[in-house]
JSON list of C-alpha atoms in Angstrom, two decimals:
[
{"chain": "A", "resi": 1, "resn": "MET", "atom": "CA", "xyz": [0.00, 0.00, 0.00]},
{"chain": "A", "resi": 2, "resn": "SER", "atom": "CA", "xyz": [1.43, 3.34, -0.96]},
{"chain": "A", "resi": 3, "resn": "THR", "atom": "CA", "xyz": [0.10, 6.38, 0.79]},
{"chain": "A", "resi": 4, "resn": "LEU", "atom": "CA", "xyz": [2.60, 8.85, -0.61]},
{"chain": "A", "resi": 5, "resn": "ARG", "atom": "CA", "xyz": [1.92, 11.70, -2.97]},
{"chain": "A", "resi": 6, "resn": "ALA", "atom": "CA", "xyz": [4.59, 13.60, -4.84]},
{"chain": "A", "resi": 7, "resn": "GLY", "atom": "CA", "xyz": [6.46, 16.00, -2.57]},
{"chain": "A", "resi": 8, "resn": "LYS", "atom": "CA", "xyz": [6.68, 16.17, 1.19]},
{"chain": "A", "resi": 9, "resn": "PRO", "atom": "CA", "xyz": [4.20, 13.84, 2.93]},
{"chain": "A", "resi": 10, "resn": "GLU", "atom": "CA", "xyz": [1.56, 15.30, 5.21]},
{"chain": "A", "resi": 11, "resn": "MET", "atom": "CA", "xyz": [1.84, 13.86, 8.73]},
{"chain": "A", "resi": 12, "resn": "ALA", "atom": "CA", "xyz": [-0.52, 14.18, 11.68]},
{"chain": "A", "resi": 13, "resn": "VAL", "atom": "CA", "xyz": [-1.20, 12.58, 15.05]},
{"chain": "A", "resi": 14, "resn": "GLU", "atom": "CA", "xyz": [-4.56, 12.96, 16.72]},
{"chain": "A", "resi": 15, "resn": "VAL", "atom": "CA", "xyz": [-6.56, 11.65, 19.63]},
{"chain": "A", "resi": 16, "resn": "ALA", "atom": "CA", "xyz": [-9.29, 9.35, 18.33]},
{"chain": "A", "resi": 17, "resn": "THR", "atom": "CA", "xyz": [-12.66, 9.66, 20.04]},
{"chain": "A", "resi": 18, "resn": "ALA", "atom": "CA", "xyz": [-14.44, 7.85, 17.19]},
{"chain": "A", "resi": 19, "resn": "LEU", "atom": "CA", "xyz": [-13.31, 6.06, 14.04]},
{"chain": "A", "resi": 20, "resn": "THR", "atom": "CA", "xyz": [-14.98, 6.28, 10.66]},
{"chain": "A", "resi": 21, "resn": "PRO", "atom": "CA", "xyz": [-15.37, 2.95, 8.84]},
{"chain": "A", "resi": 22, "resn": "HIS", "atom": "CA", "xyz": [-12.58, 4.03, 6.46]},
{"chain": "A", "resi": 23, "resn": "ASP", "atom": "CA", "xyz": [-10.21, 5.00, 9.30]},
{"chain": "A", "resi": 24, "resn": "LEU", "atom": "CA", "xyz": [-11.01, 1.76, 11.13]},
{"chain": "A", "resi": 25, "resn": "ALA", "atom": "CA", "xyz": [-10.19, -0.26, 7.99]},
{"chain": "A", "resi": 26, "resn": "ASP", "atom": "CA", "xyz": [-6.89, 1.64, 7.56]},
{"chain": "A", "resi": 27, "resn": "LEU", "atom": "CA", "xyz": [-6.06, 1.14, 11.24]},
{"chain": "A", "resi": 28, "resn": "CYS", "atom": "CA", "xyz": [-6.72, -2.60, 11.00]},
{"chain": "A", "resi": 29, "resn": "GLU", "atom": "CA", "xyz": [-4.51, -2.86, 7.90]},
{"chain": "A", "resi": 30, "resn": "ALA", "atom": "CA", "xyz": [-1.69, -0.89, 9.56]},
{"chain": "A", "resi": 31, "resn": "THR", "atom": "CA", "xyz": [-1.96, -3.03, 12.69]},
{"chain": "A", "resi": 32, "resn": "ASN", "atom": "CA", "xyz": [-1.75, -6.27, 10.73]},
{"chain": "A", "resi": 33, "resn": "ALA", "atom": "CA", "xyz": [1.21, -4.96, 8.74]},
{"chain": "A", "resi": 34, "resn": "ALA", "atom": "CA", "xyz": [3.03, -4.11, 11.99]},
{"chain": "A", "resi": 35, "resn": "ILE", "atom": "CA", "xyz": [2.16, -7.51, 13.50]},
{"chain": "A", "resi": 36, "resn": "ILE", "atom": "CA", "xyz": [3.41, -9.39, 10.42]},
{"chain": "A", "resi": 37, "resn": "GLU", "atom": "CA", "xyz": [6.62, -7.35, 10.43]},
{"chain": "A", "resi": 38, "resn": "GLY", "atom": "CA", "xyz": [7.18, -8.33, 14.06]},
{"chain": "A", "resi": 39, "resn": "GLY", "atom": "CA", "xyz": [6.59, -5.28, 16.14]},
{"chain": "A", "resi": 40, "resn": "GLY", "atom": "CA", "xyz": [4.43, -2.82, 17.91]},
{"chain": "A", "resi": 41, "resn": "PHE", "atom": "CA", "xyz": [1.50, -4.79, 19.22]},
{"chain": "A", "resi": 42, "resn": "GLY", "atom": "CA", "xyz": [0.87, -7.77, 21.51]},
{"chain": "A", "resi": 43, "resn": "TRP", "atom": "CA", "xyz": [-0.17, -10.18, 18.77]},
{"chain": "A", "resi": 44, "resn": "VAL", "atom": "CA", "xyz": [2.48, -12.19, 16.93]},
{"chain": "A", "resi": 45, "resn": "SER", "atom": "CA", "xyz": [0.31, -13.40, 14.04]},
{"chain": "A", "resi": 46, "resn": "SER", "atom": "CA", "xyz": [-2.04, -11.41, 11.84]},
{"chain": "A", "resi": 47, "resn": "GLN", "atom": "CA", "xyz": [-5.62, -11.08, 13.00]},
{"chain": "A", "resi": 48, "resn": "ASP", "atom": "CA", "xyz": [-8.81, -10.97, 11.02]},
{"chain": "A", "resi": 49, "resn": "ARG", "atom": "CA", "xyz": [-10.26, -7.53, 10.44]},
{"chain": "A", "resi": 50, "resn": "ALA", "atom": "CA", "xyz": [-13.35, -8.19, 12.55]},
{"chain": "A", "resi": 51, "resn": "ALA", "atom": "CA", "xyz": [-11.23, -9.05, 15.62]},
{"chain": "A", "resi": 52, "resn": "LEU", "atom": "CA", "xyz": [-9.08, -5.94, 15.18]},
{"chain": "A", "resi": 53, "resn": "ALA", "atom": "CA", "xyz": [-12.14, -3.74, 14.63]},
{"chain": "A", "resi": 54, "resn": "ARG", "atom": "CA", "xyz": [-13.70, -5.08, 17.85]},
{"chain": "A", "resi": 55, "resn": "HIS", "atom": "CA", "xyz": [-10.46, -4.42, 19.68]},
{"chain": "A", "resi": 56, "resn": "PHE", "atom": "CA", "xyz": [-10.23, -0.78, 18.59]},
{"chain": "A", "resi": 57, "resn": "ARG", "atom": "CA", "xyz": [-13.92, -0.10, 19.17]},
{"chain": "A", "resi": 58, "resn": "GLY", "atom": "CA", "xyz": [-13.42, -1.50, 22.67]},
{"chain": "A", "resi": 59, "resn": "VAL", "atom": "CA", "xyz": [-10.38, 0.71, 23.30]},
{"chain": "A", "resi": 60, "resn": "LEU", "atom": "CA", "xyz": [-12.52, 3.77, 22.56]},
{"chain": "A", "resi": 61, "resn": "LEU", "atom": "CA", "xyz": [-14.97, 2.70, 25.30]},
{"chain": "A", "resi": 62, "resn": "VAL", "atom": "CA", "xyz": [-12.43, 2.37, 28.13]},
{"chain": "A", "resi": 63, "resn": "PRO", "atom": "CA", "xyz": [-12.36, 5.57, 30.20]},
{"chain": "A", "resi": 64, "resn": "ASP", "atom": "CA", "xyz": [-8.72, 5.23, 31.29]},
{"chain": "A", "resi": 65, "resn": "ARG", "atom": "CA", "xyz": [-7.38, 4.68, 27.74]},
{"chain": "A", "resi": 66, "resn": "THR", "atom": "CA", "xyz": [-6.67, 7.25, 25.07]},
{"chain": "A", "resi": 67, "resn": "LEU", "atom": "CA", "xyz": [-6.14, 6.09, 21.49]},
{"chain": "A", "resi": 68, "resn": "PHE", "atom": "CA", "xyz": [-3.81, 8.14, 19.32]},
{"chain": "A", "resi": 69, "resn": "ILE", "atom": "CA", "xyz": [-3.77, 7.59, 15.57]},
{"chain": "A", "resi": 70, "resn": "ALA", "atom": "CA", "xyz": [-1.00, 8.58, 13.17]},
{"chain": "A", "resi": 71, "resn": "ARG", "atom": "CA", "xyz": [-1.78, 9.65, 9.61]},
{"chain": "A", "resi": 72, "resn": "LEU", "atom": "CA", "xyz": [0.41, 9.85, 6.55]},
{"chain": "A", "resi": 73, "resn": "ASP", "atom": "CA", "xyz": [-1.21, 11.79, 3.71]},
{"chain": "A", "resi": 74, "resn": "GLY", "atom": "CA", "xyz": [-4.57, 11.35, 5.43]},
{"chain": "A", "resi": 75, "resn": "THR", "atom": "CA", "xyz": [-4.33, 7.56, 5.79]},
{"chain": "A", "resi": 76, "resn": "VAL", "atom": "CA", "xyz": [-4.19, 6.02, 9.27]},
{"chain": "A", "resi": 77, "resn": "VAL", "atom": "CA", "xyz": [-0.85, 4.18, 9.44]},
{"chain": "A", "resi": 78, "resn": "GLY", "atom": "CA", "xyz": [-0.27, 3.61, 13.15]},
{"chain": "A", "resi": 79, "resn": "SER", "atom": "CA", "xyz": [-1.42, 4.16, 16.67]},
{"chain": "A", "resi": 80, "resn": "ALA", "atom": "CA", "xyz": [-0.48, 4.25, 20.34]},
{"chain": "A", "resi": 81, "resn": "GLN", "atom": "CA", "xyz": [-2.42, 4.05, 23.58]},
{"chain": "A", "resi": 82, "resn": "LEU", "atom": "CA", "xyz": [-2.01, 6.01, 26.79]},
{"chain": "A", "resi": 83, "resn": "VAL", "atom": "CA", "xyz": [-3.28, 3.96, 29.74]},
{"chain": "A", "resi": 84, "resn": "ARG", "atom": "CA", "xyz": [-3.87, 5.82, 33.00]},
{"chain": "A", "resi": 85, "resn": "PRO", "atom": "CA", "xyz": [-4.12, 3.98, 36.33]},
{"chain": "A", "resi": 86, "resn": "PRO", "atom": "CA", "xyz": [-7.63, 3.36, 37.64]},
{"chain": "A", "resi": 87, "resn": "ARG", "atom": "CA", "xyz": [-9.12, 6.08, 39.85]},
{"chain": "A", "resi": 88, "resn": "ASN", "atom": "CA", "xyz": [-8.74, 3.99, 42.99]},
{"chain": "A", "resi": 89, "resn": "ASN", "atom": "CA", "xyz": [-4.94, 3.89, 42.52]},
{"chain": "A", "resi": 90, "resn": "GLU", "atom": "CA", "xyz": [-4.09, 7.24, 44.07]},
{"chain": "A", "resi": 91, "resn": "ALA", "atom": "CA", "xyz": [-0.53, 6.13, 44.89]},
{"chain": "A", "resi": 92, "resn": "GLN", "atom": "CA", "xyz": [0.32, 5.81, 41.18]},
{"chain": "A", "resi": 93, "resn": "ALA", "atom": "CA", "xyz": [-1.96, 8.50, 39.80]},
{"chain": "A", "resi": 94, "resn": "PHE", "atom": "CA", "xyz": [1.07, 10.47, 38.54]},
{"chain": "A", "resi": 95, "resn": "ALA", "atom": "CA", "xyz": [2.18, 7.71, 36.14]},
{"chain": "A", "resi": 96, "resn": "ALA", "atom": "CA", "xyz": [0.74, 6.05, 33.03]},
{"chain": "A", "resi": 97, "resn": "GLN", "atom": "CA", "xyz": [1.63, 3.39, 30.48]},
{"chain": "A", "resi": 98, "resn": "LEU", "atom": "CA", "xyz": [2.47, 4.03, 26.83]},
{"chain": "A", "resi": 99, "resn": "THR", "atom": "CA", "xyz": [1.45, 0.87, 25.03]},
{"chain": "A", "resi": 100, "resn": "HIS", "atom": "CA", "xyz": [0.76, -0.57, 21.57]},
{"chain": "A", "resi": 101, "resn": "ALA", "atom": "CA", "xyz": [2.80, 2.11, 19.80]},
{"chain": "A", "resi": 102, "resn": "TYR", "atom": "CA", "xyz": [3.61, 1.31, 16.17]},
{"chain": "A", "resi": 103, "resn": "ILE", "atom": "CA", "xyz": [3.80, 2.66, 12.65]},
{"chain": "A", "resi": 104, "resn": "ALA", "atom": "CA", "xyz": [3.08, 0.31, 9.73]},
{"chain": "A", "resi": 105, "resn": "PRO", "atom": "CA", "xyz": [6.25, -0.74, 7.88]},
{"chain": "A", "resi": 106, "resn": "TYR", "atom": "CA", "xyz": [5.11, 1.00, 4.67]},
{"chain": "A", "resi": 107, "resn": "ALA", "atom": "CA", "xyz": [4.91, 4.36, 6.48]},
{"chain": "A", "resi": 108, "resn": "ARG", "atom": "CA", "xyz": [8.23, 4.35, 8.33]},
{"chain": "A", "resi": 109, "resn": "GLY", "atom": "CA", "xyz": [11.19, 6.63, 7.76]},
{"chain": "A", "resi": 110, "resn": "PHE", "atom": "CA", "xyz": [9.35, 9.96, 7.89]},
{"chain": "A", "resi": 111, "resn": "GLY", "atom": "CA", "xyz": [9.61, 10.69, 11.63]},
{"chain": "A", "resi": 112, "resn": "LEU", "atom": "CA", "xyz": [6.00, 9.76, 12.30]},
{"chain": "A", "resi": 113, "resn": "ALA", "atom": "CA", "xyz": [6.88, 7.37, 15.17]},
{"chain": "A", "resi": 114, "resn": "ARG", "atom": "CA", "xyz": [8.70, 10.17, 16.96]},
{"chain": "A", "resi": 115, "resn": "MET", "atom": "CA", "xyz": [5.77, 12.49, 16.35]},
{"chain": "A", "resi": 116, "resn": "LEU", "atom": "CA", "xyz": [3.38, 9.87, 17.74]},
{"chain": "A", "resi": 117, "resn": "VAL", "atom": "CA", "xyz": [5.35, 9.37, 20.95]},
{"chain": "A", "resi": 118, "resn": "ASP", "atom": "CA", "xyz": [5.85, 13.14, 21.37]},
{"chain": "A", "resi": 119, "resn": "ARG", "atom": "CA", "xyz": [2.09, 13.68, 21.08]},
{"chain": "A", "resi": 120, "resn": "VAL", "atom": "CA", "xyz": [1.37, 11.00, 23.70]},
{"chain": "A", "resi": 121, "resn": "GLU", "atom": "CA", "xyz": [3.90, 12.62, 26.03]},
{"chain": "A", "resi": 122, "resn": "GLU", "atom": "CA", "xyz": [2.39, 16.08, 25.48]},
{"chain": "A", "resi": 123, "resn": "GLN", "atom": "CA", "xyz": [-1.11, 14.81, 26.25]},
{"chain": "A", "resi": 124, "resn": "ALA", "atom": "CA", "xyz": [0.10, 12.93, 29.33]},
{"chain": "A", "resi": 125, "resn": "ALA", "atom": "CA", "xyz": [1.93, 15.98, 30.72]},
{"chain": "A", "resi": 126, "resn": "ALA", "atom": "CA", "xyz": [-1.04, 18.25, 29.96]},
{"chain": "A", "resi": 127, "resn": "THR", "atom": "CA", "xyz": [-3.29, 16.02, 32.06]},
{"chain": "A", "resi": 128, "resn": "GLY", "atom": "CA", "xyz": [-0.92, 16.10, 35.05]},
{"chain": "A", "resi": 129, "resn": "LEU", "atom": "CA", "xyz": [0.95, 12.85, 34.49]},
{"chain": "A", "resi": 130, "resn": "ARG", "atom": "CA", "xyz": [4.65, 13.02, 35.33]},
{"chain": "A", "resi": 131, "resn": "VAL", "atom": "CA", "xyz": [5.93, 9.55, 34.39]},
{"chain": "A", "resi": 132, "resn": "LEU", "atom": "CA", "xyz": [5.41, 7.34, 31.36]},
{"chain": "A", "resi": 133, "resn": "ASN", "atom": "CA", "xyz": [6.24, 3.64, 31.55]},
{"chain": "A", "resi": 134, "resn": "LEU", "atom": "CA", "xyz": [6.53, 1.23, 28.65]},
{"chain": "A", "resi": 135, "resn": "ASP", "atom": "CA", "xyz": [7.83, -2.22, 27.81]},
{"chain": "A", "resi": 136, "resn": "VAL", "atom": "CA", "xyz": [9.10, -3.67, 24.57]},
{"chain": "A", "resi": 137, "resn": "ARG", "atom": "CA", "xyz": [10.36, -7.02, 23.28]},
{"chain": "A", "resi": 138, "resn": "GLU", "atom": "CA", "xyz": [14.13, -7.25, 22.83]},
{"chain": "A", "resi": 139, "resn": "THR", "atom": "CA", "xyz": [13.52, -8.13, 19.16]},
{"chain": "A", "resi": 140, "resn": "GLN", "atom": "CA", "xyz": [11.99, -4.71, 18.45]},
{"chain": "A", "resi": 141, "resn": "GLU", "atom": "CA", "xyz": [15.32, -3.01, 17.88]},
{"chain": "A", "resi": 142, "resn": "SER", "atom": "CA", "xyz": [13.93, 0.03, 16.03]},
{"chain": "A", "resi": 143, "resn": "ALA", "atom": "CA", "xyz": [11.45, 0.74, 18.81]},
{"chain": "A", "resi": 144, "resn": "ILE", "atom": "CA", "xyz": [14.18, 0.37, 21.43]},
{"chain": "A", "resi": 145, "resn": "ALA", "atom": "CA", "xyz": [16.42, 2.79, 19.53]},
{"chain": "A", "resi": 146, "resn": "LEU", "atom": "CA", "xyz": [13.56, 5.29, 19.23]},
{"chain": "A", "resi": 147, "resn": "PHE", "atom": "CA", "xyz": [12.57, 5.17, 22.89]},
{"chain": "A", "resi": 148, "resn": "GLU", "atom": "CA", "xyz": [16.17, 5.48, 24.06]},
{"chain": "A", "resi": 149, "resn": "ALA", "atom": "CA", "xyz": [16.74, 8.41, 21.67]},
{"chain": "A", "resi": 150, "resn": "LEU", "atom": "CA", "xyz": [13.64, 10.08, 23.15]},
{"chain": "A", "resi": 151, "resn": "GLY", "atom": "CA", "xyz": [15.06, 9.86, 26.67]},
{"chain": "A", "resi": 152, "resn": "TYR", "atom": "CA", "xyz": [13.41, 6.72, 28.05]},
{"chain": "A", "resi": 153, "resn": "THR", "atom": "CA", "xyz": [15.50, 4.97, 30.69]},
{"chain": "A", "resi": 154, "resn": "ARG", "atom": "CA", "xyz": [15.72, 1.19, 30.74]},
{"chain": "A", "resi": 155, "resn": "TRP", "atom": "CA", "xyz": [15.26, 0.06, 34.32]},
{"chain": "A", "resi": 156, "resn": "GLY", "atom": "CA", "xyz": [14.92, -3.69, 33.90]},
{"chain": "A", "resi": 157, "resn": "THR", "atom": "CA", "xyz": [14.77, -6.73, 31.69]},
{"chain": "A", "resi": 158, "resn": "HIS", "atom": "CA", "xyz": [12.47, -9.72, 32.02]},
{"chain": "A", "resi": 159, "resn": "PRO", "atom": "CA", "xyz": [14.22, -12.78, 30.52]},
{"chain": "A", "resi": 160, "resn": "ALA", "atom": "CA", "xyz": [10.97, -14.64, 29.74]},
{"chain": "A", "resi": 161, "resn": "TYR", "atom": "CA", "xyz": [8.82, -11.73, 28.60]},
{"chain": "A", "resi": 162, "resn": "ALA", "atom": "CA", "xyz": [7.14, -13.19, 25.49]},
{"chain": "A", "resi": 163, "resn": "ARG", "atom": "CA", "xyz": [6.90, -16.20, 23.18]},
{"chain": "A", "resi": 164, "resn": "VAL", "atom": "CA", "xyz": [7.42, -15.43, 19.50]},
{"chain": "A", "resi": 165, "resn": "GLU", "atom": "CA", "xyz": [7.56, -18.15, 16.85]},
{"chain": "A", "resi": 166, "resn": "GLY", "atom": "CA", "xyz": [8.17, -20.81, 19.50]},
{"chain": "A", "resi": 167, "resn": "ARG", "atom": "CA", "xyz": [11.05, -18.89, 21.08]},
{"chain": "A", "resi": 168, "resn": "THR", "atom": "CA", "xyz": [11.13, -17.14, 24.45]},
{"chain": "A", "resi": 169, "resn": "VAL", "atom": "CA", "xyz": [12.36, -13.56, 24.17]},
{"chain": "A", "resi": 170, "resn": "ALA", "atom": "CA", "xyz": [13.31, -11.02, 26.79]},
{"chain": "A", "resi": 171, "resn": "GLY", "atom": "CA", "xyz": [11.51, -7.74, 27.29]},
{"chain": "A", "resi": 172, "resn": "HIS", "atom": "CA", "xyz": [12.87, -4.40, 28.41]},
{"chain": "A", "resi": 173, "resn": "PHE", "atom": "CA", "xyz": [11.09, -1.99, 30.74]},
{"chain": "A", "resi": 174, "resn": "TYR", "atom": "CA", "xyz": [11.48, 1.78, 30.44]},
{"chain": "A", "resi": 175, "resn": "HIS", "atom": "CA", "xyz": [10.31, 4.96, 32.12]},
{"chain": "A", "resi": 176, "resn": "LYS", "atom": "CA", "xyz": [10.53, 8.65, 31.31]},
{"chain": "A", "resi": 177, "resn": "LEU", "atom": "CA", "xyz": [9.99, 11.61, 33.59]},
{"chain": "A", "resi": 178, "resn": "LEU", "atom": "CA", "xyz": [7.84, 14.10, 31.71]},
{"chain": "A", "resi": 179, "resn": "GLU", "atom": "CA", "xyz": [8.60, 17.24, 33.71]},
{"chain": "A", "resi": 180, "resn": "PRO", "atom": "CA", "xyz": [9.58, 18.29, 37.22]},
{"chain": "A", "resi": 181, "resn": "GLY", "atom": "CA", "xyz": [6.98, 17.96, 39.93]},
{"chain": "A", "resi": 182, "resn": "ARG", "atom": "CA", "xyz": [5.76, 21.22, 41.38]},
{"chain": "A", "resi": 183, "resn": "GLY", "atom": "CA", "xyz": [8.38, 22.67, 43.71]},
{"chain": "A", "resi": 184, "resn": "ARG", "atom": "CA", "xyz": [10.69, 19.63, 43.80]},
{"chain": "A", "resi": 185, "resn": "SER", "atom": "CA", "xyz": [13.29, 18.13, 41.55]},
{"chain": "A", "resi": 186, "resn": "THR", "atom": "CA", "xyz": [12.30, 15.57, 38.95]},
{"chain": "A", "resi": 187, "resn": "ASP", "atom": "CA", "xyz": [14.56, 13.05, 40.68]},
{"chain": "A", "resi": 188, "resn": "SER", "atom": "CA", "xyz": [12.32, 13.16, 43.76]},
{"chain": "A", "resi": 189, "resn": "LEU", "atom": "CA", "xyz": [9.58, 11.52, 41.69]},
{"chain": "A", "resi": 190, "resn": "ILE", "atom": "CA", "xyz": [11.56, 8.29, 41.59]},
{"chain": "A", "resi": 191, "resn": "GLY", "atom": "CA", "xyz": [13.06, 8.43, 45.05]},
{"chain": "A", "resi": 192, "resn": "ALA", "atom": "CA", "xyz": [16.54, 9.72, 44.17]},
{"chain": "A", "resi": 193, "resn": "ARG", "atom": "CA", "xyz": [17.99, 12.18, 46.66]}
]
């Protein structure tokens, strides 16, 4: 699938509160392309469109999730989710999870992944969140390079994180401090003195 027109591509990232049938179809195609290529989602084999459509419709219904979609020349080519802790988790109300972030292979190389993560971070900080956490399979080298270039700190590795094609792979865990807490250093958010 080619989404490019002559000249500089038009890129955008937006919060999705609803999906048109066309956008949902594009999102399902982009998701399957990312799954087949080996990165960016929890599935390791392609899914039928109906299952993916149900998944994304469900995401839009969950109050503590925000779905971000990335567009290249108007076509949805990727997404990410911001997952806030439930309201009864006051102790971790300052932190959220960045999950299911990916750009379809046919839309990579334009800086859209960076734009997607930046937009999630901006939204998180604007809503009072101070920490973003994420995890990624060790096999997703491009994603690891991106997150590390964007200032995410690896704090741990789980040696039996996932099973992919009959093989156990490790997973890396990251965090990023979004901005200093009011009146105290950023380090105080993670217990450093």
